[in-house]
CSV table of C-alpha atoms in Angstrom, one decimal:
chain,number,residue,atom,x,y,z
A,181,GLY,CA,0.0,0.0,0.1
A,182,ALA,CA,0.8,3.7,-0.1
A,183,VAL,CA,2.2,3.9,-3.6
A,184,VAL,CA,2.8,7.1,-5.3
A,185,SER,CA,3.6,7.3,-9.0
A,186,GLN,CA,5.1,10.2,-11.1
A,187,HIS,CA,4.8,10.5,-15.0
A,188,PRO,CA,6.9,10.9,-16.9
A,189,SER,CA,10.1,9.5,-15.2
A,190,ARG,CA,12.2,11.3,-17.4
A,191,VAL,CA,11.9,14.3,-19.7
A,192,ILE,CA,14.2,16.3,-22.0
A,193,CYS,CA,12.8,19.5,-23.5
A,194,LYS,CA,14.1,22.6,-25.1
A,195,SER,CA,14.6,25.9,-23.5
A,196,GLY,CA,11.4,28.0,-23.3
A,197,THR,CA,8.9,24.9,-23.4
A,198,SER,CA,6.7,24.0,-20.7
A,199,VAL,CA,6.7,20.7,-18.9
A,200,LYS,CA,3.9,19.0,-17.0
A,201,ILE,CA,4.5,16.3,-14.3
A,202,GLU,CA,2.0,14.1,-12.8
A,203,CYS,CA,1.9,12.8,-9.2
A,204,ARG,CA,-0.8,10.1,-8.3
A,205,SER,CA,-1.5,8.4,-5.1
A,206,LEU,CA,-2.6,4.8,-6.5
A,207,ASP,CA,-4.1,3.2,-3.4
A,208,PHE,CA,-4.9,6.0,-1.0
A,209,GLN,CA,-6.4,9.4,-0.9
A,210,ALA,CA,-4.1,12.3,-0.3
A,211,THR,CA,-5.5,15.7,0.7
A,212,THR,CA,-1.9,17.2,0.9
A,213,MET,CA,0.7,16.5,-1.8
A,214,PHE,CA,4.2,18.0,-1.7
A,215,TRP,CA,6.6,19.0,-4.4
A,216,TYR,CA,10.4,18.8,-3.9
A,217,ARG,CA,13.5,19.5,-6.0
A,218,GLN,CA,16.6,17.7,-5.4
A,219,PHE,CA,20.1,18.6,-7.2
A,220,PRO,CA,23.0,16.2,-7.3
A,221,LYS,CA,24.3,15.0,-4.1
A,222,GLN,CA,22.0,17.4,-2.2
A,223,SER,CA,19.0,16.8,-0.1
A,224,LEU,CA,15.4,17.4,-0.9
A,225,MET,CA,14.2,20.9,-0.9
A,226,LEU,CA,10.5,21.7,-0.5
A,227,MET,CA,9.0,23.9,-3.3
A,228,ALA,CA,5.4,23.7,-2.5
A,229,THR,CA,2.6,22.1,-0.6
A,230,SER,CA,-0.7,21.6,-2.4
A,231,ASN,CA,-4.0,20.8,-0.8
A,232,GLU,CA,-6.9,19.4,-2.8
A,233,GLY,CA,-9.2,22.0,-4.2
A,234,SER,CA,-7.2,25.0,-3.0
A,235,LYS,CA,-4.2,27.1,-4.1
A,236,ALA,CA,-0.7,25.6,-3.4
A,237,THR,CA,1.5,27.2,-0.7
A,238,TYR,CA,4.9,28.1,-2.1
A,239,GLU,CA,8.2,27.9,-0.1
A,240,GLN,CA,10.2,31.3,-0.1
A,241,GLY,CA,12.1,31.8,-3.3
A,242,VAL,CA,10.1,29.5,-5.4
A,243,GLU,CA,8.4,31.3,-8.2
A,244,LYS,CA,4.7,30.7,-8.4
A,245,ASP,CA,4.1,31.8,-11.9
A,246,LYS,CA,7.1,29.5,-13.2
A,247,PHE,CA,6.0,26.3,-11.2
A,248,LEU,CA,2.2,25.9,-11.6
A,249,ILE,CA,0.7,23.4,-9.3
A,250,ASN,CA,-2.8,22.0,-9.6
A,251,HIS,CA,-4.3,19.6,-7.0
A,252,ALA,CA,-7.5,18.7,-9.0
A,253,SER,CA,-8.4,15.5,-7.1
A,254,LEU,CA,-7.7,13.6,-4.1
A,255,THR,CA,-5.2,11.3,-6.0
A,256,LEU,CA,-3.6,13.6,-8.6
A,257,SER,CA,-1.4,16.6,-8.4
A,258,THR,CA,0.3,18.2,-11.3
A,259,LEU,CA,3.5,20.5,-11.5
A,260,THR,CA,4.0,22.5,-14.7
A,261,VAL,CA,7.4,24.0,-15.2
A,262,THR,CA,6.6,27.0,-17.5
A,263,SER,CA,9.2,28.4,-19.9
A,264,ALA,CA,11.8,26.1,-18.6
A,265,HIS,CA,15.5,27.0,-18.6
A,266,PRO,CA,18.6,24.9,-18.2
A,267,GLU,CA,18.9,26.0,-14.7
A,268,ASP,CA,15.5,24.3,-14.0
A,269,SER,CA,17.1,21.0,-14.9
A,270,SER,CA,16.8,18.9,-11.7
A,271,PHE,CA,15.1,15.9,-10.2
A,272,TYR,CA,11.5,16.6,-9.1
A,273,ILE,CA,9.9,14.4,-6.6
A,274,CYS,CA,6.5,14.5,-5.2
A,275,SER,CA,5.2,13.1,-2.1
A,276,ALA,CA,1.6,12.5,-0.6
A,277,ARG,CA,0.5,12.6,3.1
A,278,ALA,CA,-1.7,9.6,3.7
A,279,SER,CA,-4.9,9.6,5.7
A,280,GLY,CA,-7.2,7.0,7.0
A,281,ALA,CA,-5.4,3.7,7.3
A,282,TYR,CA,-2.1,5.1,7.4
A,283,SER,CA,-0.4,7.5,9.9
A,284,TYR,CA,-1.4,11.1,9.5
A,285,ASN,CA,2.2,12.4,9.5
A,286,GLU,CA,3.9,10.2,6.9
A,287,GLN,CA,4.8,11.1,3.6
A,288,PHE,CA,5.2,8.6,0.7
A,289,PHE,CA,7.4,9.7,-2.1
A,290,GLY,CA,7.1,9.1,-5.8
A,291,PRO,CA,10.0,7.7,-7.8
A,292,GLY,CA,10.9,11.2,-9.2
A,293,THR,CA,11.1,13.0,-12.6
A,294,ARG,CA,14.4,13.8,-14.2
A,295,LEU,CA,14.1,16.9,-16.1
A,296,THR,CA,16.8,18.1,-18.3
A,297,VAL,CA,16.4,21.5,-20.3
A,298,LEU,CA,18.6,21.8,-23.2
B,140,GLU,CA,16.4,28.1,13.1
B,141,ASP,CA,15.4,24.8,12.5
B,142,GLN,CA,18.0,22.4,11.2
B,143,VAL,CA,18.8,18.8,10.5
B,144,THR,CA,22.3,17.6,10.4
B,145,GLN,CA,23.3,14.0,9.4
B,146,SER,CA,26.6,12.4,9.9
B,147,PRO,CA,28.7,10.9,8.5
B,148,GLU,CA,28.4,12.2,5.1
B,149,ALA,CA,29.5,8.9,3.6
B,150,LEU,CA,30.1,5.5,5.2
B,151,ARG,CA,31.7,2.4,3.8
B,152,LEU,CA,31.4,-0.9,5.6
B,153,GLN,CA,32.5,-4.2,5.0
B,154,GLU,CA,29.5,-6.8,4.7
B,155,GLY,CA,28.7,-7.9,8.3
B,156,GLU,CA,30.2,-4.7,9.9
B,157,SER,CA,27.6,-3.1,12.1
B,158,SER,CA,27.5,0.6,12.4
B,159,SER,CA,25.3,3.7,13.1
B,160,LEU,CA,24.1,6.7,11.3
B,161,ASN,CA,23.4,9.9,13.0
B,162,CYS,CA,20.7,12.6,12.6
B,163,SER,CA,20.7,15.6,15.0
B,164,TYR,CA,18.2,18.2,14.9
B,165,THR,CA,17.1,21.6,16.3
B,166,VAL,CA,13.5,22.3,15.7
B,167,SER,CA,10.9,24.3,17.6
B,168,GLY,CA,8.5,21.6,18.6
B,169,LEU,CA,9.1,18.0,17.1
B,170,ARG,CA,6.1,16.5,15.6
B,171,GLY,CA,7.8,13.5,14.1
B,172,LEU,CA,11.2,12.1,12.9
B,173,PHE,CA,11.2,10.2,9.7
B,174,TRP,CA,14.0,7.9,8.1
B,175,TYR,CA,14.0,7.1,4.4
B,176,ARG,CA,16.3,5.2,2.1
B,177,GLN,CA,16.9,6.6,-1.3
B,178,ASP,CA,18.5,4.6,-4.2
B,179,PRO,CA,20.1,6.8,-7.0
B,180,GLY,CA,17.8,8.1,-9.5
B,181,LYS,CA,14.8,7.1,-7.3
B,182,GLY,CA,12.4,8.8,-4.8
B,183,PRO,CA,12.8,8.2,-1.1
B,184,GLU,CA,11.4,4.9,0.4
B,185,PHE,CA,10.0,5.3,3.9
B,186,LEU,CA,11.5,3.2,6.5
B,187,PHE,CA,10.5,4.7,10.1
B,188,THR,CA,8.5,7.2,12.0
B,189,LEU,CA,9.6,8.2,15.6
B,190,TYR,CA,7.5,10.6,17.6
B,191,SER,CA,8.9,10.8,21.1
B,192,ALA,CA,12.2,10.4,22.9
B,193,GLY,CA,13.0,6.8,23.9
B,194,GLU,CA,11.1,5.3,21.1
B,195,GLU,CA,12.6,2.6,18.9
B,196,LYS,CA,11.5,0.9,15.9
B,197,GLU,CA,13.1,-2.1,14.0
B,198,LYS,CA,12.8,-3.5,10.6
B,199,GLU,CA,15.1,-6.4,9.4
B,200,ARG,CA,18.6,-5.3,10.0
B,201,LEU,CA,17.6,-1.6,10.8
B,202,LYS,CA,16.8,-0.3,14.0
B,203,ALA,CA,15.9,3.4,14.7
B,204,THR,CA,16.1,5.2,18.0
B,205,LEU,CA,15.2,8.8,19.1
B,206,THR,CA,16.5,11.1,21.9
B,207,LYS,CA,15.4,14.8,22.4
B,208,LYS,CA,18.3,16.0,20.1
B,209,GLU,CA,19.2,13.2,17.7
B,210,SER,CA,18.1,10.0,16.2
B,211,PHE,CA,20.3,7.0,15.3
B,212,LEU,CA,19.8,4.5,12.5
B,213,HIS,CA,21.6,1.3,13.5
B,214,ILE,CA,22.6,-1.2,10.8
B,215,THR,CA,23.3,-4.7,12.0
B,216,ALA,CA,25.4,-7.1,9.9
B,217,PRO,CA,24.8,-5.0,6.7
B,218,LYS,CA,24.6,-6.6,3.2
B,219,PRO,CA,25.5,-5.1,-0.1
B,220,GLU,CA,21.9,-4.5,-0.9
B,221,ASP,CA,21.7,-2.2,2.1
B,222,SER,CA,23.9,0.3,0.1
B,223,ALA,CA,21.8,3.5,-0.5
B,224,THR,CA,21.5,7.1,0.9
B,225,TYR,CA,19.8,7.3,4.1
B,226,LEU,CA,17.8,10.4,4.7
B,227,CYS,CA,16.4,11.7,7.9
B,228,ALA,CA,13.6,14.2,8.0
B,229,VAL,CA,12.1,16.2,10.8
B,230,GLN,CA,8.6,17.4,10.9
B,231,ALA,CA,8.1,20.6,13.2
B,232,TRP,CA,5.1,22.5,14.5
B,233,GLY,CA,5.4,25.5,12.2
B,234,ASN,CA,2.7,27.8,10.7
B,235,THR,CA,1.0,24.8,8.9
B,236,GLY,CA,2.7,21.8,10.8
B,237,ASN,CA,3.5,20.5,7.4
B,238,GLN,CA,7.0,21.4,7.0
B,239,PHE,CA,9.6,18.6,6.5
B,240,TYR,CA,13.2,19.6,7.0
B,241,PHE,CA,15.6,17.1,5.4
B,242,GLY,CA,19.1,16.4,6.3
B,243,THR,CA,21.6,16.0,3.4
B,244,GLY,CA,21.9,12.3,3.9
B,245,THR,CA,24.5,9.6,4.5
B,246,SER,CA,25.7,7.7,1.5
B,247,LEU,CA,26.2,4.0,2.8
B,248,THR,CA,28.3,1.6,0.8
B,249,VAL,CA,28.5,-2.0,2.0
B,250,ILE,CA,31.4,-4.0,0.4
B,251,PRO,CA,31.0,-7.7,0.0
């Protein structure tokens, strides 16, 4: 149980294009999902917290207009990197906070999406 | 300022050589401490949650303990398949109570 998927797992795009990453909780409902970015040999940095049906809360320094987050349902959140540039290349990981049968506090992570902007 | 520090940064063990990884934290009101395992190019895999000092959790060769200032992840008789980066995260009672503070991880290599 508590499986989180991400799609795509890997994407390469040209500078200036937009990329959408999906995060799904497969066997549980997630009222809250989190988006992280991880650079090589660094830890996870929280970008934003999204709650189903409401606007995402962004961490300081994260551009809201550049990283669009939509949490349309209890099992799906999307992150769109708009007008991507090479400096946006990174490993993007989502997580979902489970409720119900699982501990309220635990976050379960997706497998990550490797974004490379040329 | 809330902070999580993991040590050592990297650890090489011979197969069967037990050791411990450390996660020290300074947060205003600990809500939970979490251990994750991360393999290269993959998302973190949940291992343990600890909520209060004195608590211990075990899973196979891993045992996590918690004090008021730090947590230890003990690895008993490790095998090569235990090689991974182990991440510690702390959840604090902040504005939303949601914030996870991650350490930079300990990269463990177990040599056959």
